[in-house]
Amino acid sequence: MQTQVEFNHVESRALFPTVGTKDGQGQAAVQRLELDVAEAAGGAARAVRVTGAQMGIAGIGAVDPIANWSLMSAPKALFSPQDVRTTAATVRGRLHTMID
């Protein structure tokens, strides 16, 4: 989120993304960070399945917000940054409980 700006509820309704690139960010740096996040999200996908921390999306079904984090910047965004952060926190909490 260092290179992203989060849009508020009014700005990101219906057809619009929930995040965009901050002004002044170099495209190469943004792409490098996106690949780093994608790699980490790929590793987290199993934890989401194990903990059942998926989100139900009407008309689509159960979706992993962490693995699909990049959809925040797409038109008709399925997730907000808050959804991804909350899912990550839920996964961490459930994993800690499972380990205990």
Short mmCIF file of N, CA and C in Angstrom, two decimals:
data_model
loop_
_atom_site.label_atom_id
_atom_site.label_comp_id
_atom_site.label_asym_id
_atom_site.label_seq_id
_atom_site.Cartn_x
_atom_site.Cartn_y
_atom_site.Cartn_z
N MET A 1 0.81 -1.20 0.00
CA MET A 1 0.00 0.00 0.00
C MET A 1 0.85 1.26 0.00
N GLN A 2 2.18 1.11 0.03
CA GLN A 2 3.04 2.29 -0.02
C GLN A 2 2.92 3.02 -1.35
N THR A 3 2.59 2.31 -2.40
CA THR A 3 2.48 2.92 -3.72
C THR A 3 1.04 3.11 -4.16
N GLN A 4 0.10 2.75 -3.28
CA GLN A 4 -1.31 2.80 -3.64
C GLN A 4 -2.06 3.84 -2.82
N VAL A 5 -3.15 4.31 -3.37
CA VAL A 5 -4.07 5.16 -2.65
C VAL A 5 -5.39 4.41 -2.58
N GLU A 6 -5.98 4.38 -1.39
CA GLU A 6 -7.27 3.71 -1.20
C GLU A 6 -8.38 4.71 -1.46
N PHE A 7 -9.36 4.29 -2.22
CA PHE A 7 -10.51 5.13 -2.48
C PHE A 7 -11.56 4.88 -1.41
N ASN A 8 -12.30 5.92 -1.07
CA ASN A 8 -13.35 5.74 -0.07
C ASN A 8 -14.57 5.09 -0.70
N HIS A 9 -15.54 4.79 0.13
CA HIS A 9 -16.73 4.05 -0.31
C HIS A 9 -17.45 4.77 -1.45
N VAL A 10 -17.53 6.07 -1.40
CA VAL A 10 -18.23 6.84 -2.43
C VAL A 10 -17.46 6.79 -3.75
N GLU A 11 -16.14 6.85 -3.70
CA GLU A 11 -15.32 6.86 -4.91
C GLU A 11 -15.24 5.50 -5.59
N SER A 12 -15.45 4.43 -4.84
CA SER A 12 -15.21 3.09 -5.39
C SER A 12 -16.47 2.25 -5.56
N ARG A 13 -17.58 2.88 -5.73
CA ARG A 13 -18.84 2.14 -5.86
C ARG A 13 -19.01 1.58 -7.27
N ALA A 14 -19.62 0.43 -7.35
CA ALA A 14 -20.08 -0.21 -8.59
C ALA A 14 -18.96 -0.53 -9.58
N LEU A 15 -18.72 0.33 -10.54
CA LEU A 15 -17.82 0.02 -11.65
C LEU A 15 -16.36 0.39 -11.40
N PHE A 16 -16.05 0.99 -10.27
CA PHE A 16 -14.72 1.55 -10.07
C PHE A 16 -13.83 0.69 -9.18
N PRO A 17 -12.51 0.79 -9.36
CA PRO A 17 -11.58 0.07 -8.47
C PRO A 17 -11.59 0.66 -7.07
N THR A 18 -11.05 -0.10 -6.12
CA THR A 18 -10.98 0.38 -4.74
C THR A 18 -9.61 0.93 -4.39
N VAL A 19 -8.64 0.79 -5.30
CA VAL A 19 -7.30 1.36 -5.13
C VAL A 19 -6.79 1.86 -6.48
N GLY A 20 -5.80 2.74 -6.41
CA GLY A 20 -5.11 3.21 -7.60
C GLY A 20 -3.67 3.52 -7.23
N THR A 21 -2.83 3.73 -8.22
CA THR A 21 -1.43 4.05 -7.97
C THR A 21 -1.30 5.51 -7.56
N LYS A 22 -0.53 5.76 -6.51
CA LYS A 22 -0.29 7.13 -6.06
C LYS A 22 0.46 7.90 -7.13
N ASP A 23 0.19 9.19 -7.20
CA ASP A 23 0.93 10.06 -8.12
C ASP A 23 2.41 10.03 -7.80
N GLY A 24 3.23 10.06 -8.83
CA GLY A 24 4.68 10.13 -8.65
C GLY A 24 5.37 8.79 -8.42
N GLN A 25 4.64 7.70 -8.51
CA GLN A 25 5.25 6.38 -8.32
C GLN A 25 5.79 5.87 -9.64
N GLY A 26 7.02 5.37 -9.62
CA GLY A 26 7.63 4.81 -10.82
C GLY A 26 6.98 3.48 -11.19
N GLN A 27 6.65 3.33 -12.46
CA GLN A 27 5.96 2.12 -12.92
C GLN A 27 6.78 0.86 -12.63
N ALA A 28 8.08 0.92 -12.82
CA ALA A 28 8.93 -0.26 -12.59
C ALA A 28 8.91 -0.66 -11.11
N ALA A 29 8.97 0.31 -10.22
CA ALA A 29 8.94 0.02 -8.78
C ALA A 29 7.59 -0.56 -8.39
N VAL A 30 6.52 -0.02 -8.94
CA VAL A 30 5.17 -0.51 -8.63
C VAL A 30 5.04 -1.95 -9.11
N GLN A 31 5.49 -2.24 -10.31
CA GLN A 31 5.39 -3.60 -10.84
C GLN A 31 6.23 -4.58 -10.02
N ARG A 32 7.41 -4.17 -9.58
CA ARG A 32 8.25 -5.04 -8.75
C ARG A 32 7.57 -5.36 -7.43
N LEU A 33 6.98 -4.35 -6.80
CA LEU A 33 6.26 -4.58 -5.55
C LEU A 33 5.02 -5.45 -5.75
N GLU A 34 4.32 -5.26 -6.86
CA GLU A 34 3.15 -6.08 -7.15
C GLU A 34 3.54 -7.55 -7.29
N LEU A 35 4.67 -7.81 -7.93
CA LEU A 35 5.13 -9.19 -8.07
C LEU A 35 5.53 -9.78 -6.71
N ASP A 36 6.14 -8.97 -5.87
CA ASP A 36 6.48 -9.43 -4.51
C ASP A 36 5.22 -9.80 -3.72
N VAL A 37 4.20 -8.95 -3.82
CA VAL A 37 2.94 -9.22 -3.12
C VAL A 37 2.27 -10.46 -3.71
N ALA A 38 2.29 -10.60 -5.03
CA ALA A 38 1.69 -11.77 -5.66
C ALA A 38 2.37 -13.05 -5.19
N GLU A 39 3.68 -13.03 -5.05
CA GLU A 39 4.40 -14.21 -4.56
C GLU A 39 3.99 -14.55 -3.13
N ALA A 40 3.92 -13.55 -2.28
CA ALA A 40 3.51 -13.77 -0.89
C ALA A 40 2.06 -14.26 -0.82
N ALA A 41 1.20 -13.69 -1.65
CA ALA A 41 -0.21 -14.09 -1.66
C ALA A 41 -0.36 -15.53 -2.13
N GLY A 42 0.48 -15.94 -3.06
CA GLY A 42 0.45 -17.33 -3.51
C GLY A 42 0.76 -18.28 -2.38
N GLY A 43 1.73 -17.92 -1.56
CA GLY A 43 2.07 -18.74 -0.40
C GLY A 43 0.98 -18.76 0.65
N ALA A 44 0.24 -17.69 0.74
CA ALA A 44 -0.82 -17.59 1.74
C ALA A 44 -2.10 -18.31 1.32
N ALA A 45 -2.21 -18.67 0.06
CA ALA A 45 -3.44 -19.28 -0.45
C ALA A 45 -3.78 -20.56 0.31
N ARG A 46 -2.79 -21.36 0.64
CA ARG A 46 -3.06 -22.59 1.38
C ARG A 46 -3.59 -22.29 2.78
N ALA A 47 -3.04 -21.27 3.40
CA ALA A 47 -3.51 -20.90 4.75
C ALA A 47 -4.96 -20.45 4.72
N VAL A 48 -5.36 -19.77 3.66
CA VAL A 48 -6.76 -19.34 3.55
C VAL A 48 -7.66 -20.56 3.43
N ARG A 49 -7.26 -21.54 2.62
CA ARG A 49 -8.06 -22.77 2.49
C ARG A 49 -8.13 -23.53 3.81
N VAL A 50 -7.00 -23.66 4.49
CA VAL A 50 -6.95 -24.40 5.75
C VAL A 50 -7.84 -23.75 6.80
N THR A 51 -7.85 -22.43 6.84
CA THR A 51 -8.61 -21.72 7.87
C THR A 51 -10.04 -21.40 7.44
N GLY A 52 -10.35 -21.56 6.17
CA GLY A 52 -11.70 -21.27 5.68
C GLY A 52 -12.03 -19.79 5.65
N ALA A 53 -11.03 -18.96 5.54
CA ALA A 53 -11.23 -17.51 5.59
C ALA A 53 -11.50 -16.92 4.21
N GLN A 54 -12.42 -17.52 3.48
CA GLN A 54 -12.78 -17.00 2.17
C GLN A 54 -13.97 -16.06 2.31
N MET A 55 -14.19 -15.25 1.29
CA MET A 55 -15.34 -14.34 1.28
C MET A 55 -16.35 -14.86 0.27
N GLY A 56 -17.62 -14.79 0.64
CA GLY A 56 -18.68 -15.15 -0.29
C GLY A 56 -19.07 -13.94 -1.12
N ILE A 57 -18.99 -14.08 -2.43
CA ILE A 57 -19.35 -13.00 -3.35
C ILE A 57 -20.60 -13.44 -4.11
N ALA A 58 -21.65 -12.64 -4.03
CA ALA A 58 -22.91 -12.97 -4.70
C ALA A 58 -22.68 -13.19 -6.19
N GLY A 59 -23.18 -14.30 -6.68
CA GLY A 59 -23.06 -14.62 -8.10
C GLY A 59 -21.74 -15.25 -8.49
N ILE A 60 -20.78 -15.29 -7.55
CA ILE A 60 -19.46 -15.87 -7.85
C ILE A 60 -19.17 -17.05 -6.94
N GLY A 61 -19.45 -16.89 -5.66
CA GLY A 61 -19.18 -17.95 -4.69
C GLY A 61 -18.05 -17.57 -3.75
N ALA A 62 -17.41 -18.58 -3.17
CA ALA A 62 -16.32 -18.36 -2.22
C ALA A 62 -15.05 -17.97 -2.96
N VAL A 63 -14.44 -16.88 -2.52
CA VAL A 63 -13.24 -16.35 -3.16
C VAL A 63 -12.21 -16.01 -2.09
N ASP A 64 -10.95 -16.25 -2.40
CA ASP A 64 -9.84 -15.92 -1.52
C ASP A 64 -9.40 -14.48 -1.80
N PRO A 65 -9.68 -13.54 -0.90
CA PRO A 65 -9.30 -12.14 -1.14
C PRO A 65 -7.79 -11.92 -1.16
N ILE A 66 -7.04 -12.76 -0.46
CA ILE A 66 -5.58 -12.57 -0.44
C ILE A 66 -4.99 -12.97 -1.79
N ALA A 67 -5.35 -14.15 -2.28
CA ALA A 67 -4.83 -14.60 -3.57
C ALA A 67 -5.30 -13.70 -4.71
N ASN A 68 -6.46 -13.09 -4.54
CA ASN A 68 -7.03 -12.24 -5.59
C ASN A 68 -6.93 -10.76 -5.27
N TRP A 69 -5.95 -10.38 -4.47
CA TRP A 69 -5.77 -8.99 -4.03
C TRP A 69 -5.69 -8.02 -5.20
N SER A 70 -5.12 -8.46 -6.33
CA SER A 70 -4.93 -7.54 -7.46
C SER A 70 -6.25 -7.08 -8.07
N LEU A 71 -7.34 -7.78 -7.77
CA LEU A 71 -8.64 -7.36 -8.31
C LEU A 71 -9.10 -6.03 -7.72
N MET A 72 -8.45 -5.57 -6.66
CA MET A 72 -8.83 -4.27 -6.07
C MET A 72 -8.63 -3.13 -7.06
N SER A 73 -7.67 -3.28 -7.97
CA SER A 73 -7.39 -2.19 -8.91
C SER A 73 -8.12 -2.36 -10.24
N ALA A 74 -8.97 -3.37 -10.33
CA ALA A 74 -9.73 -3.61 -11.55
C ALA A 74 -11.11 -2.95 -11.48
N PRO A 75 -11.67 -2.64 -12.64
CA PRO A 75 -13.06 -2.17 -12.63
C PRO A 75 -13.95 -3.24 -12.00
N LYS A 76 -15.01 -2.81 -11.37
CA LYS A 76 -15.92 -3.71 -10.65
C LYS A 76 -15.16 -4.51 -9.59
N ALA A 77 -14.33 -3.83 -8.82
CA ALA A 77 -13.50 -4.48 -7.81
C ALA A 77 -14.33 -5.30 -6.85
N LEU A 78 -13.90 -6.53 -6.62
CA LEU A 78 -14.61 -7.42 -5.69
C LEU A 78 -14.24 -7.15 -4.24
N PHE A 79 -13.05 -6.59 -4.01
CA PHE A 79 -12.54 -6.41 -2.66
C PHE A 79 -12.03 -5.00 -2.47
N SER A 80 -12.03 -4.60 -1.21
CA SER A 80 -11.38 -3.36 -0.82
C SER A 80 -10.09 -3.73 -0.08
N PRO A 81 -9.17 -2.80 0.09
CA PRO A 81 -7.98 -3.09 0.88
C PRO A 81 -8.33 -3.57 2.28
N GLN A 82 -9.39 -3.02 2.86
CA GLN A 82 -9.82 -3.44 4.19
C GLN A 82 -10.23 -4.91 4.20
N ASP A 83 -10.88 -5.38 3.14
CA ASP A 83 -11.26 -6.79 3.05
C ASP A 83 -10.03 -7.69 3.07
N VAL A 84 -9.00 -7.30 2.33
CA VAL A 84 -7.78 -8.10 2.26
C VAL A 84 -7.07 -8.08 3.61
N ARG A 85 -6.96 -6.90 4.23
CA ARG A 85 -6.32 -6.82 5.55
C ARG A 85 -7.07 -7.63 6.60
N THR A 86 -8.39 -7.55 6.58
CA THR A 86 -9.20 -8.29 7.55
C THR A 86 -9.06 -9.79 7.34
N THR A 87 -9.05 -10.23 6.10
CA THR A 87 -8.87 -11.66 5.82
C THR A 87 -7.51 -12.13 6.30
N ALA A 88 -6.46 -11.35 6.05
CA ALA A 88 -5.12 -11.72 6.51
C ALA A 88 -5.08 -11.83 8.03
N ALA A 89 -5.72 -10.90 8.73
CA ALA A 89 -5.75 -10.94 10.19
C ALA A 89 -6.55 -12.15 10.68
N THR A 90 -7.64 -12.47 10.00
CA THR A 90 -8.44 -13.64 10.36
C THR A 90 -7.63 -14.92 10.18
N VAL A 91 -6.91 -15.02 9.08
CA VAL A 91 -6.07 -16.20 8.83
C VAL A 91 -5.02 -16.33 9.93
N ARG A 92 -4.34 -15.23 10.26
CA ARG A 92 -3.33 -15.28 11.33
C ARG A 92 -3.93 -15.74 12.64
N GLY A 93 -5.07 -15.17 13.00
CA GLY A 93 -5.73 -15.55 14.25
C GLY A 93 -6.14 -17.01 14.27
N ARG A 94 -6.72 -17.49 13.19
CA ARG A 94 -7.14 -18.89 13.14
C ARG A 94 -5.94 -19.84 13.17
N LEU A 95 -4.87 -19.47 12.46
CA LEU A 95 -3.66 -20.31 12.48
C LEU A 95 -3.06 -20.38 13.89
N HIS A 96 -3.01 -19.24 14.57
CA HIS A 96 -2.49 -19.23 15.95
C HIS A 96 -3.32 -20.15 16.83
N THR A 97 -4.64 -20.09 16.67
CA THR A 97 -5.52 -20.95 17.47
C THR A 97 -5.29 -22.42 17.14
N MET A 98 -5.15 -22.73 15.85
CA MET A 98 -4.90 -24.11 15.45
C MET A 98 -3.58 -24.64 16.01
N ILE A 99 -2.56 -23.79 16.02
CA ILE A 99 -1.25 -24.19 16.52
C ILE A 99 -1.32 -24.42 18.03
N ASP A 100 -2.02 -23.52 18.73
CA ASP A 100 -2.16 -23.68 20.19
C ASP A 100 -2.89 -24.95 20.51
#
